Amino acid sequence: MPDIKLFNGDALEIIKQLQSKSIDLIFADPPYNLSGENHLTCKSGKIAKCDKGSWDHIDDIDEFNKKWIEECIRVLKDNGTIWISGTLHNHPSIGVILKQLNLWIINDIIWFKPNAAPLIQKNRFVPSTELIWLAAKSKQYYFNYEMAVRLANGKQMRNLWELSAEKHKTMHPTEKPEKLLERIVLIGSKQEDIILDPFMGSGTTGAVAKRLNRNFVGIEIDQTYYNIAQKRIENTNVETNLVQFLEKLTHKTSSQLDFYSTIEKSKNY
């Protein structure tokens, strides 16, 4: 069984307690700093003030991002990778900080949501994408290229990922779809690796990590969401037949894709 460690508290303070170079993969979906008097959203077909919670109110987004990213890099193994999700509200800040910390930026992945919610306002384009920064400490990092090819049905996987937004499994307002995390976990880690999510939310990363037999460290500051994540991860079963799971994921048989030789293929670039 995977080793699951969950913490309810401030991400920065808890990451400081983790051992240096102990984490294989980090997925972070930090606060986008969307909430505020001047930020609007759509609720039940009407324009409303955007307020996702106190955790989404950041006074100095650049300082906040630099502090938690620095600690994440400290605990990341030399061949590990960090994946950071964002929108136009915070991804420029993240990109600058990754450069300042002399990290190797591998890709900027664009997650395109073809079923994104329409806008009521008529003064801008419909937001239909999120960006995921993928970075490492150097050019020597784990990346399962063969797995990416198989997940892309035999073709090279591009950095434009067209994945429909899913109906949320919980009440968390910024919950990521499991199919998004399945790609990241399968390509960026091996079974029994340790995955860290410093902004765990409702536990999507933890549920996927456990299902795919990865160890997991999750941190969430909000007590309500922590409780939801804890229960969700506890109720997730480890996938006992990963080949069968991948066949379902790709709609291909093991004989067509030769999964046995690629599930745990290790490649450092």
XYZ file of N, CA and C in Angstrom:
807
model
N 0.832 -1.206 0.000
C 0.000 0.000 0.000
C 0.865 1.253 0.000
N 0.484 2.261 -0.769
C 1.239 3.516 -0.765
C 1.233 4.168 0.619
N 2.295 4.889 0.908
C 2.406 5.647 2.153
C 1.782 7.026 1.924
N 0.705 7.330 2.637
C -0.021 8.586 2.460
C 0.148 9.442 3.716
N 0.674 10.650 3.553
C 0.828 11.578 4.678
C 0.089 12.876 4.334
N -0.911 13.236 5.157
C -1.710 14.433 4.917
C -1.537 15.403 6.085
N -1.425 16.698 5.744
C -1.224 17.739 6.746
C -2.237 18.856 6.555
N -2.831 19.300 7.655
C -3.752 20.431 7.644
C -3.016 21.641 8.219
N -2.610 22.565 7.340
C -1.861 23.711 7.816
C -1.281 24.511 6.676
N -0.419 25.467 7.013
C 0.202 26.350 6.037
C 1.274 25.598 5.262
N 1.186 25.634 3.940
C 2.095 24.867 3.090
C 3.555 25.224 3.346
N 3.856 26.510 3.426
C 5.244 26.936 3.580
C 5.850 26.373 4.857
N 5.119 26.449 5.955
C 5.645 25.976 7.235
C 5.805 24.459 7.256
N 4.909 23.741 6.620
C 4.985 22.282 6.637
C 6.071 21.774 5.697
N 6.214 22.406 4.521
C 7.277 21.978 3.605
C 8.644 22.145 4.263
N 8.802 23.158 5.087
C 10.079 23.382 5.778
C 10.470 22.203 6.655
N 9.496 21.400 7.061
C 9.752 20.248 7.920
C 10.118 18.995 7.130
N 9.988 19.044 5.816
C 10.289 17.881 4.981
C 11.779 17.805 4.681
N 12.257 16.601 4.487
C 13.677 16.373 4.224
C 14.073 16.883 2.845
N 15.243 17.464 2.752
C 15.752 17.936 1.466
C 15.917 16.764 0.497
N 15.635 17.014 -0.766
C 15.794 16.040 -1.838
C 15.084 14.716 -1.547
N 13.851 14.808 -1.051
C 13.094 13.609 -0.693
C 11.887 13.362 -1.587
N 11.579 14.302 -2.494
C 10.352 14.236 -3.297
C 10.690 14.018 -4.771
N 9.961 13.094 -5.413
C 10.217 12.782 -6.818
C 9.459 13.692 -7.771
N 8.239 14.060 -7.422
C 7.409 14.892 -8.296
C 6.554 15.810 -7.442
N 6.460 17.065 -7.843
C 5.594 18.033 -7.166
C 4.569 18.547 -8.151
N 3.295 18.438 -7.785
C 2.250 19.125 -8.536
C 1.662 20.181 -7.617
N 1.680 21.423 -8.063
C 1.167 22.525 -7.250
C 0.109 23.297 -8.018
N -1.028 23.451 -7.391
C -2.118 24.279 -7.934
C -2.337 25.402 -6.921
N -1.434 26.393 -6.910
C -1.466 27.418 -5.872
C -2.630 28.376 -6.056
N -2.909 29.196 -5.045
C -3.939 30.231 -5.209
C -3.626 31.110 -6.414
N -4.628 31.364 -7.231
C -4.433 32.189 -8.417
C -4.603 33.675 -8.099
N -5.038 33.985 -6.863
C -5.299 35.365 -6.459
C -6.392 35.993 -7.327
N -7.411 35.184 -7.612
C -8.533 35.628 -8.434
C -9.549 36.438 -7.641
N -9.639 36.176 -6.350
C -10.705 36.757 -5.542
C -10.453 38.226 -5.245
N -11.518 38.996 -5.173
C -11.398 40.413 -4.858
C -12.586 41.203 -5.360
N -12.703 42.427 -4.883
C -13.838 43.286 -5.234
C -13.935 43.537 -6.731
N -12.797 43.609 -7.405
C -12.795 43.954 -8.827
C -12.822 42.738 -9.750
N -12.867 41.541 -9.167
C -12.882 40.331 -9.967
C -14.282 39.745 -9.968
N -14.791 39.464 -11.161
C -16.160 38.979 -11.293
C -16.172 37.567 -11.863
N -17.251 36.858 -11.589
C -17.447 35.528 -12.119
C -18.918 35.348 -12.459
N -19.256 34.138 -12.885
C -20.647 33.840 -13.232
C -21.170 32.748 -12.305
N -22.265 33.024 -11.625
C -22.896 32.044 -10.747
C -24.385 31.976 -11.065
N -24.823 30.767 -11.397
C -26.236 30.544 -11.732
C -26.725 31.496 -12.821
N -25.843 31.760 -13.784
C -26.221 32.598 -14.911
C -26.196 34.084 -14.638
N -25.650 34.496 -13.483
C -25.608 35.911 -13.138
C -24.187 36.318 -12.768
N -23.873 37.585 -13.026
C -22.567 38.119 -12.657
C -22.489 38.264 -11.134
N -21.388 37.770 -10.554
C -21.204 37.837 -9.102
C -19.744 38.123 -8.780
N -19.485 38.629 -7.592
C -18.119 38.866 -7.145
C -17.402 37.532 -6.987
N -16.177 37.470 -7.428
C -15.391 36.242 -7.334
C -14.711 36.180 -5.966
N -15.115 35.244 -5.129
C -14.506 35.056 -3.815
C -14.455 33.564 -3.516
N -13.317 32.959 -3.812
C -13.171 31.516 -3.648
C -12.852 31.124 -2.216
N -12.437 32.092 -1.402
C -12.102 31.819 -0.011
C -10.930 32.663 0.443
N -10.705 32.707 1.752
C -9.623 33.527 2.304
C -8.257 33.099 1.771
N -8.117 31.807 1.426
C -6.849 31.288 0.920
C -6.491 31.872 -0.447
N -7.450 32.488 -1.124
C -7.207 33.036 -2.457
C -6.970 34.547 -2.429
N -6.806 35.126 -1.244
C -6.502 36.560 -1.096
C -5.024 36.694 -0.719
N -4.192 37.078 -1.671
C -2.750 37.186 -1.455
C -2.334 38.649 -1.624
N -1.702 39.221 -0.610
C -1.297 40.627 -0.677
C -0.166 40.851 -1.678
N 0.863 40.017 -1.613
C 2.011 40.136 -2.512
C 2.217 38.786 -3.182
N 1.643 38.605 -4.363
C 1.662 37.304 -5.023
C 3.077 36.872 -5.395
N 3.954 37.820 -5.751
C 5.330 37.468 -6.129
C 6.113 36.934 -4.931
N 5.998 37.616 -3.799
C 6.696 37.168 -2.588
C 6.168 35.805 -2.137
N 4.850 35.659 -2.161
C 4.215 34.396 -1.774
C 4.724 33.246 -2.645
N 4.726 33.455 -3.960
C 5.157 32.403 -4.876
C 6.629 32.049 -4.700
N 7.458 33.047 -4.520
C 8.886 32.779 -4.396
C 9.198 31.941 -3.158
N 8.530 32.229 -2.046
C 8.814 31.509 -0.801
C 8.447 30.036 -0.892
N 7.239 29.734 -1.411
C 6.853 28.319 -1.426
C 7.589 27.548 -2.519
N 7.905 28.208 -3.640
C 8.644 27.513 -4.693
C 10.064 27.199 -4.228
N 10.705 28.134 -3.526
C 12.053 27.891 -3.002
C 12.075 26.654 -2.111
N 11.092 26.522 -1.235
C 11.041 25.360 -0.341
C 10.744 24.084 -1.115
N 9.902 24.178 -2.141
C 9.617 23.002 -2.965
C 10.870 22.519 -3.675
N 11.658 23.442 -4.184
C 12.882 23.063 -4.883
C 13.878 22.429 -3.920
N 13.887 22.882 -2.694
C 14.786 22.287 -1.691
C 14.451 20.813 -1.463
N 13.165 20.472 -1.413
C 12.784 19.090 -1.107
C 12.725 18.206 -2.355
N 12.812 18.813 -3.552
C 12.748 18.055 -4.794
C 14.081 17.343 -5.058
N 13.996 16.088 -5.474
C 15.210 15.356 -5.826
C 15.875 15.989 -7.046
N 17.151 15.700 -7.223
C 17.899 16.315 -8.319
C 17.329 15.941 -9.693
N 16.708 14.761 -9.806
C 16.128 14.350 -11.083
C 14.600 14.441 -11.075
N 14.050 15.154 -10.084
C 12.602 15.310 -9.991
C 12.095 16.459 -10.846
N 10.780 16.558 -10.940
C 10.169 17.648 -11.700
C 9.080 18.312 -10.859
N 8.849 19.591 -11.166
C 7.777 20.340 -10.519
C 6.828 20.847 -11.597
N 5.537 20.645 -11.380
C 4.477 21.044 -12.299
C 3.610 22.049 -11.567
N 3.442 23.255 -12.128
C 2.699 24.320 -11.435
C 1.598 24.846 -12.349
N 0.365 24.716 -11.885
C -0.797 25.135 -12.665
C -1.103 26.600 -12.421
N -1.630 27.273 -13.446
C -1.961 28.679 -13.269
C -2.798 29.239 -14.403
N -3.172 30.498 -14.247
C -3.862 31.254 -15.287
C -3.104 32.560 -15.474
N -3.655 33.445 -16.283
C -3.008 34.744 -16.507
C -2.843 35.537 -15.210
N -3.593 35.192 -14.171
C -3.520 35.934 -12.915
C -2.237 35.653 -12.141
N -1.666 34.455 -12.327
C -0.456 34.160 -11.556
C 0.670 33.512 -12.359
N 0.413 33.044 -13.587
C 1.489 32.316 -14.249
C 2.650 33.195 -14.718
N 2.470 34.503 -14.996
C 3.666 35.316 -15.275
C 4.598 35.393 -14.066
N 4.022 35.523 -12.880
C 4.819 35.561 -11.654
C 5.592 34.260 -11.470
N 4.931 33.126 -11.687
C 5.576 31.828 -11.534
C 6.734 31.692 -12.517
N 6.516 32.068 -13.770
C 7.546 31.936 -14.783
C 8.798 32.731 -14.457
N 8.619 33.959 -14.004
C 9.763 34.803 -13.640
C 10.540 34.180 -12.485
N 9.831 33.669 -11.491
C 10.483 33.081 -10.313
C 11.252 31.819 -10.683
N 10.696 30.987 -11.545
C 11.413 29.794 -11.986
C 12.727 30.177 -12.654
N 12.720 31.254 -13.432
C 13.949 31.749 -14.062
C 14.923 32.301 -13.018
N 14.393 33.062 -12.063
C 15.240 33.639 -11.022
C 15.949 32.564 -10.202
N 15.285 31.429 -10.022
C 15.849 30.333 -9.241
C 16.722 29.403 -10.093
N 16.968 29.800 -11.339
C 17.846 29.068 -12.265
C 17.365 27.647 -12.537
N 16.046 27.481 -12.585
C 15.495 26.178 -12.908
C 15.447 25.996 -14.421
N 15.480 24.744 -14.844
C 15.366 24.425 -16.253
C 13.884 24.279 -16.571
N 13.335 25.193 -17.372
C 11.923 25.118 -17.744
C 11.798 24.178 -18.938
N 11.144 23.058 -18.710
C 11.029 22.002 -19.714
C 9.940 22.330 -20.729
N 8.779 22.709 -20.212
C 7.630 23.000 -21.073
C 6.682 23.975 -20.389
N 5.936 24.684 -21.201
C 4.725 25.345 -20.725
C 3.570 24.586 -21.379
N 2.842 23.845 -20.590
C 1.752 23.009 -21.089
C 0.463 23.823 -21.065
N -0.220 23.847 -22.173
C -1.495 24.549 -22.259
C -2.624 23.529 -22.149
N -3.408 23.635 -21.097
C -4.580 22.786 -20.949
C -5.772 23.517 -21.560
N -6.245 22.999 -22.694
C -7.374 23.601 -23.397
C -8.657 22.878 -23.017
N -9.635 23.644 -22.536
C -10.926 23.087 -22.117
C -11.973 23.426 -23.183
N -12.284 22.501 -24.098
C -13.233 22.808 -25.171
C -14.648 23.081 -24.666
N -14.950 22.620 -23.452
C -16.285 22.839 -22.891
C -16.284 23.907 -21.802
N -15.352 24.853 -21.879
C -15.280 25.924 -20.874
C -16.597 26.688 -20.801
N -16.921 27.139 -19.603
C -18.186 27.860 -19.394
C -18.204 29.161 -20.198
N -19.338 29.508 -20.799
C -19.429 30.764 -21.569
C -19.413 31.982 -20.650
N -19.154 33.132 -21.254
C -19.144 34.391 -20.512
C -20.482 35.115 -20.649
N -20.842 35.845 -19.601
C -21.978 36.762 -19.699
C -21.491 38.100 -20.254
N -20.284 38.529 -19.786
C -19.716 39.782 -20.262
C -19.383 39.694 -21.748
N -19.441 40.823 -22.422
C -19.166 40.862 -23.857
C -17.960 41.745 -24.169
N -17.018 41.777 -23.232
C -15.866 42.660 -23.403
C -14.537 41.905 -23.461
N -14.565 40.574 -23.597
C -13.325 39.802 -23.697
C -13.628 38.410 -24.248
N -12.540 37.654 -24.529
C -12.693 36.295 -25.028
C -13.011 35.342 -23.874
N -13.622 34.239 -24.200
C -13.965 33.238 -23.181
C -12.689 32.542 -22.689
N -12.354 32.623 -21.391
C -11.185 31.903 -20.860
C -11.380 30.399 -21.010
N -10.509 29.769 -21.771
C -10.662 28.340 -22.055
C -9.381 27.552 -21.824
N -8.381 28.183 -21.228
C -7.100 27.494 -21.029
C -6.553 27.748 -19.630
N -5.727 26.824 -19.188
C -4.858 27.034 -18.038
C -3.462 26.612 -18.465
N -2.464 27.154 -17.806
C -1.075 26.857 -18.150
C -0.428 26.073 -17.018
N 0.379 25.100 -17.385
C 1.128 24.328 -16.391
C 2.613 24.453 -16.707
N 3.352 25.089 -15.808
C 4.803 25.147 -15.958
C 5.374 23.791 -15.555
N 6.290 23.254 -16.352
C 7.012 22.021 -16.021
C 8.497 22.364 -15.970
N 9.104 22.143 -14.795
C 10.495 22.554 -14.619
C 11.265 21.533 -13.780
N 12.587 21.642 -13.841
C 13.471 20.755 -13.088
C 14.705 21.543 -12.656
N 15.525 20.906 -11.808
C 16.728 21.576 -11.319
C 17.806 21.674 -12.395
N 17.779 20.735 -13.327
C 18.767 20.727 -14.409
C 18.162 19.988 -15.603
N 18.980 19.727 -16.600
C 18.496 18.997 -17.768
C 18.448 17.489 -17.528
N 18.850 17.055 -16.341
C 18.804 15.635 -15.978
C 17.577 15.404 -15.091
N 16.509 14.932 -15.697
C 15.260 14.749 -14.939
C 14.513 13.529 -15.467
N 13.618 13.002 -14.628
C 12.835 11.840 -15.044
C 11.661 12.286 -15.902
N 11.512 11.659 -17.044
C 10.400 11.948 -17.953
C 10.153 10.700 -18.782
N 9.001 10.062 -18.606
C 8.710 8.822 -19.319
C 8.119 9.147 -20.683
N 9.013 9.364 -21.639
C 8.613 9.734 -22.995
C 7.758 8.637 -23.635
N 8.158 7.384 -23.403
C 7.419 6.275 -23.998
C 5.983 6.235 -23.484
N 5.805 6.505 -22.210
C 4.457 6.537 -21.646
C 3.644 7.673 -22.273
N 4.268 8.833 -22.472
C 3.570 9.960 -23.094
C 3.098 9.590 -24.496
N 3.936 8.888 -25.250
C 3.559 8.474 -26.601
C 2.357 7.547 -26.561
N 2.365 6.618 -25.632
C 1.241 5.689 -25.539
C -0.046 6.385 -25.114
N 0.075 7.344 -24.219
C -1.112 8.095 -23.792
C -1.637 8.974 -24.925
N -0.765 9.296 -25.880
C -1.178 10.089 -27.049
C -1.496 9.191 -28.233
N -1.841 7.931 -27.938
C -2.251 6.981 -28.981
C -1.188 6.771 -30.056
N 0.056 6.632 -29.596
C 1.137 6.270 -30.504
C 1.845 7.425 -31.165
N 1.461 8.644 -30.849
C 2.107 9.819 -31.433
C 2.853 10.598 -30.337
N 3.771 11.468 -30.740
C 4.434 12.330 -29.769
C 3.384 13.218 -29.086
N 3.456 13.287 -27.767
C 2.509 14.136 -27.046
C 2.949 15.591 -27.147
N 2.043 16.434 -27.569
C 2.336 17.865 -27.689
C 2.036 18.584 -26.380
N 2.464 19.837 -26.292
C 2.238 20.584 -25.057
C 0.871 21.252 -25.013
N 0.027 20.993 -26.014
C -1.369 21.427 -25.979
C -2.222 20.220 -25.625
N -2.785 20.231 -24.421
C -3.589 19.118 -23.942
C -5.067 19.500 -23.999
N -5.795 18.859 -24.881
C -7.225 19.122 -24.981
C -7.965 18.122 -24.086
N -8.391 18.595 -22.935
C -9.100 17.767 -21.968
C -10.316 18.539 -21.469
N -11.463 17.971 -21.636
C -12.686 18.647 -21.189
C -12.691 18.806 -19.673
N -13.204 19.928 -19.208
C -13.392 20.126 -17.780
C -14.458 19.149 -17.290
N -14.229 18.537 -16.145
C -15.161 17.569 -15.596
C -16.052 18.204 -14.541
N -17.200 17.606 -14.342
C -18.029 18.011 -13.221
C -17.281 17.703 -11.935
N -17.212 18.676 -11.028
C -16.443 18.505 -9.809
C -16.983 17.357 -8.969
N -16.064 16.598 -8.393
C -16.444 15.505 -7.504
C -16.729 16.000 -6.092
N -16.263 17.218 -5.786
C -16.457 17.793 -4.455
C -16.896 19.248 -4.606
N -17.021 19.944 -3.478
C -17.460 21.328 -3.469
C -16.320 22.317 -3.727
N -15.083 21.836 -3.862
C -13.958 22.755 -4.049
C -14.099 23.503 -5.373
N -13.959 24.837 -5.370
C -14.232 25.637 -6.581
C -13.184 25.516 -7.673
N -11.978 25.065 -7.345
C -10.924 24.997 -8.368
C -10.398 23.570 -8.533
N -11.239 22.611 -8.314
C -10.840 21.202 -8.401
C -10.381 20.832 -9.810
N -9.230 20.170 -9.903
C -8.706 19.724 -11.191
C -9.258 18.335 -11.531
N -9.456 18.041 -12.819
C -9.955 16.721 -13.213
C -8.900 15.639 -12.992
N -9.347 14.462 -12.618
C -8.417 13.360 -12.372
C -7.657 12.983 -13.640
N -8.279 13.100 -14.797
C -7.597 12.706 -16.034
C -6.389 13.606 -16.314
N -6.422 14.852 -15.843
C -5.273 15.739 -15.990
C -4.121 15.245 -15.131
N -4.422 14.898 -13.879
C -3.376 14.424 -12.965
C -2.881 13.042 -13.353
N -3.724 12.221 -13.961
C -3.274 10.901 -14.404
C -2.138 11.033 -15.412
N -2.261 11.963 -16.336
C -1.180 12.192 -17.309
C 0.104 12.589 -16.602
N -0.012 13.552 -15.714
C 1.173 14.086 -15.037
C 1.857 13.018 -14.209
N 1.089 12.273 -13.438
C 1.655 11.253 -12.554
C 2.279 10.116 -13.355
N 1.623 9.664 -14.411
C 2.149 8.556 -15.203
C 3.415 8.936 -15.963
N 3.478 10.161 -16.456
C 4.638 10.598 -17.246
C 5.795 11.041 -16.343
N 5.474 11.647 -15.208
C 6.505 12.258 -14.375
C 6.993 11.437 -13.202
N 6.473 10.222 -13.012
C 6.890 9.435 -11.852
C 6.760 7.942 -12.120
N 7.356 7.151 -11.202
C 7.261 5.697 -11.244
C 6.464 5.215 -10.026
N 6.036 3.961 -10.074
C 5.378 3.395 -8.916
C 6.303 3.482 -7.697
N 5.707 3.812 -6.551
C 6.391 3.939 -5.253
C 7.222 5.211 -5.136
N 7.215 6.073 -6.153
C 7.813 7.404 -6.002
C 6.992 8.217 -5.002
N 7.561 9.330 -4.544
C 6.876 10.208 -3.593
C 6.425 11.472 -4.308
N 5.130 11.745 -4.234
C 4.538 12.919 -4.875
C 4.073 13.889 -3.802
N 4.363 15.163 -4.005
C 3.949 16.220 -3.073
C 2.978 17.165 -3.753
N 1.889 17.471 -3.046
C 0.956 18.525 -3.470
C 0.808 19.495 -2.306
N 1.444 20.679 -2.394
C 1.417 21.625 -1.268
C 0.102 22.371 -1.118
N -0.746 22.331 -2.140
C -2.061 22.986 -2.076
C -3.101 21.937 -2.493
N -3.306 20.974 -1.619
C -4.012 19.743 -1.956
C -5.467 19.937 -2.334
N -6.120 20.975 -1.811
C -7.530 21.196 -2.117
C -8.379 20.018 -1.707
N -9.150 19.477 -2.640
C -10.051 18.371 -2.330
C -9.422 17.003 -2.569
N -8.113 16.973 -2.847
C -7.400 15.700 -2.863
C -7.278 14.985 -4.194
N -7.440 15.694 -5.312
C -7.352 15.035 -6.614
C -5.991 14.374 -6.820
N -4.913 15.100 -6.559
C -3.575 14.549 -6.760
C -3.354 13.325 -5.886
N -3.802 13.404 -4.645
C -3.625 12.284 -3.724
C -4.400 11.054 -4.145
N -5.620 11.250 -4.626
C -6.438 10.125 -5.077
C -5.792 9.440 -6.275
N -5.303 10.239 -7.226
C -4.659 9.676 -8.409
C -3.347 8.992 -8.032
N -2.556 9.633 -7.171
C -1.282 9.052 -6.751
C -1.503 7.695 -6.082
N -2.462 7.618 -5.182
C -2.738 6.356 -4.497
C -3.215 5.296 -5.480
N -4.127 5.657 -6.384
C -4.644 4.695 -7.355
C -3.522 4.106 -8.206
N -2.520 4.946 -8.529
C -1.422 4.514 -9.389
C -0.210 4.044 -8.588
N -0.418 3.758 -7.299
C 0.609 3.171 -6.426
C 1.832 4.072 -6.247
N 1.571 5.348 -6.028
C 2.624 6.292 -5.655
C 2.414 6.702 -4.200
N 3.498 6.983 -3.501
C 3.403 7.555 -2.157
C 3.037 9.021 -2.291
N 2.400 9.571 -1.258
C 1.856 10.927 -1.405
C 1.979 11.728 -0.117
N 2.377 12.991 -0.297
C 2.377 13.973 0.786
C 1.474 15.121 0.355
N 0.410 15.370 1.110
C -0.535 16.423 0.761
C -0.706 17.425 1.883
N -0.788 18.702 1.502
C -0.936 19.795 2.469
C -2.126 20.648 2.064
N -2.985 20.959 3.021
C -4.145 21.808 2.744
C -4.425 22.686 3.962
N -4.557 24.001 3.731
C -4.729 24.949 4.827
C -6.167 25.031 5.323
N -7.125 24.765 4.437
C -8.542 24.891 4.801
C -9.038 23.587 5.433
N -9.591 23.688 6.643
C -10.009 22.491 7.370
C -11.099 21.712 6.636
N -12.054 22.426 6.056
C -13.154 21.755 5.354
C -12.647 20.950 4.169
N -11.803 21.568 3.358
C -11.282 20.869 2.194
C -10.322 19.754 2.592
N -9.577 19.973 3.663
C -8.695 18.913 4.172
C -9.504 17.673 4.535
N -10.624 17.874 5.216
C -11.467 16.747 5.608
C -12.020 16.015 4.378
N -12.407 16.804 3.359
C -12.920 16.209 2.129
C -11.829 15.385 1.449
N -10.628 15.958 1.364
C -9.508 15.267 0.715
C -9.146 13.992 1.465
N -9.109 14.082 2.766
C -8.754 12.914 3.588
C -9.718 11.752 3.333
N -10.995 12.041 3.336
C -11.998 11.006 3.105
C -11.914 10.473 1.678
N -11.727 11.372 0.720
C -11.653 10.968 -0.685
C -10.474 10.035 -0.938
N -9.322 10.369 -0.383
C -8.130 9.548 -0.580
C -8.267 8.207 0.142
N -8.832 8.236 1.342
C -9.062 6.985 2.080
C -9.949 6.031 1.292
N -10.917 6.578 0.563
C -11.876 5.754 -0.179
C -11.390 5.377 -1.574
N -10.162 5.780 -1.924
C -9.592 5.436 -3.225
C -8.843 4.118 -3.130
N -9.089 3.234 -4.062
C -8.425 1.935 -4.089
C -7.199 1.972 -4.998
N -6.180 1.218 -4.616
C -4.996 1.090 -5.454
C -5.351 0.234 -6.660
N -4.954 0.688 -7.845
C -5.219 -0.069 -9.060
C -4.331 -1.305 -9.087
N -4.940 -2.469 -8.998
C -4.161 -3.708 -8.929
C -3.684 -4.174 -10.298
N -4.318 -3.721 -11.347
C -3.918 -4.103 -12.706
C -3.700 -2.831 -13.511
N -2.480 -2.307 -13.455
C -2.185 -1.031 -14.107
C -2.275 -1.142 -15.623
N -1.923 -2.294 -16.167
C -2.015 -2.484 -17.614
C -3.465 -2.338 -18.059
N -4.371 -2.971 -17.333
C -5.796 -2.875 -17.657
C -6.290 -1.446 -17.530
N -5.803 -0.732 -16.506
C -6.175 0.669 -16.301
C -5.730 1.514 -17.491
N -4.511 1.288 -17.971
C -3.985 2.058 -19.098
C -4.703 1.708 -20.391
N -5.100 0.448 -20.544
C -5.884 0.070 -21.715
C -7.190 0.858 -21.760
N -7.834 0.984 -20.600
C -9.080 1.736 -20.520
C -8.841 3.213 -20.786
N -7.713 3.716 -20.275
C -7.387 5.134 -20.420
C -7.136 5.506 -21.875
N -6.511 4.615 -22.626
C -6.108 4.922 -24.000
C -6.987 4.256 -25.050
N -7.891 3.380 -24.593
C -8.759 2.639 -25.518
C -7.938 1.759 -26.461
N -6.788 1.286 -25.967
C -5.940 0.378 -26.733
C -5.659 -0.858 -25.888
N -5.409 -2.002 -26.533
C -5.075 -3.211 -25.801
C -3.580 -3.241 -25.501
N -3.203 -4.066 -24.531
C -1.792 -4.172 -24.158
C -0.949 -4.679 -25.321
N -1.509 -5.558 -26.159
C -0.747 -6.058 -27.305
C -0.503 -4.967 -28.334
N -1.447 -4.040 -28.445
C -1.291 -2.941 -29.395
C -0.235 -1.939 -28.933
N -0.150 -1.726 -27.624
C 0.714 -0.669 -27.106
C 1.913 -1.184 -26.312
N 1.993 -2.496 -26.084
C 3.134 -3.074 -25.379
C 3.375 -2.377 -24.044
N 2.321 -2.309 -23.224
C 2.406 -1.599 -21.950
C 3.436 -2.209 -21.001
N 3.601 -3.525 -21.071
C 4.453 -4.178 -20.081
C 5.874 -3.634 -20.081
N 6.348 -3.207 -21.225
C 7.725 -2.718 -21.312
C 7.850 -1.230 -21.020
N 6.716 -0.550 -20.801
C 6.782 0.910 -20.666
C 6.224 1.451 -19.359
N 5.464 0.662 -18.617
C 4.815 1.178 -17.412
C 5.831 1.751 -16.437
N 6.930 1.028 -16.228
C 7.919 1.494 -15.269
C 9.254 1.799 -15.939
N 9.222 2.122 -17.211
C 10.468 2.446 -17.908
C 11.023 3.751 -17.376
N 12.251 3.731 -16.896
C 12.859 4.926 -16.309
C 13.741 5.612 -17.325
N 13.545 6.908 -17.468
C 14.364 7.667 -18.428
C 14.713 9.015 -17.824
N 15.978 9.270 -17.705
C 16.438 10.579 -17.271
C 17.025 11.313 -18.458
N 16.551 12.550 -18.671
C 17.043 13.332 -19.799
C 17.999 14.402 -19.301
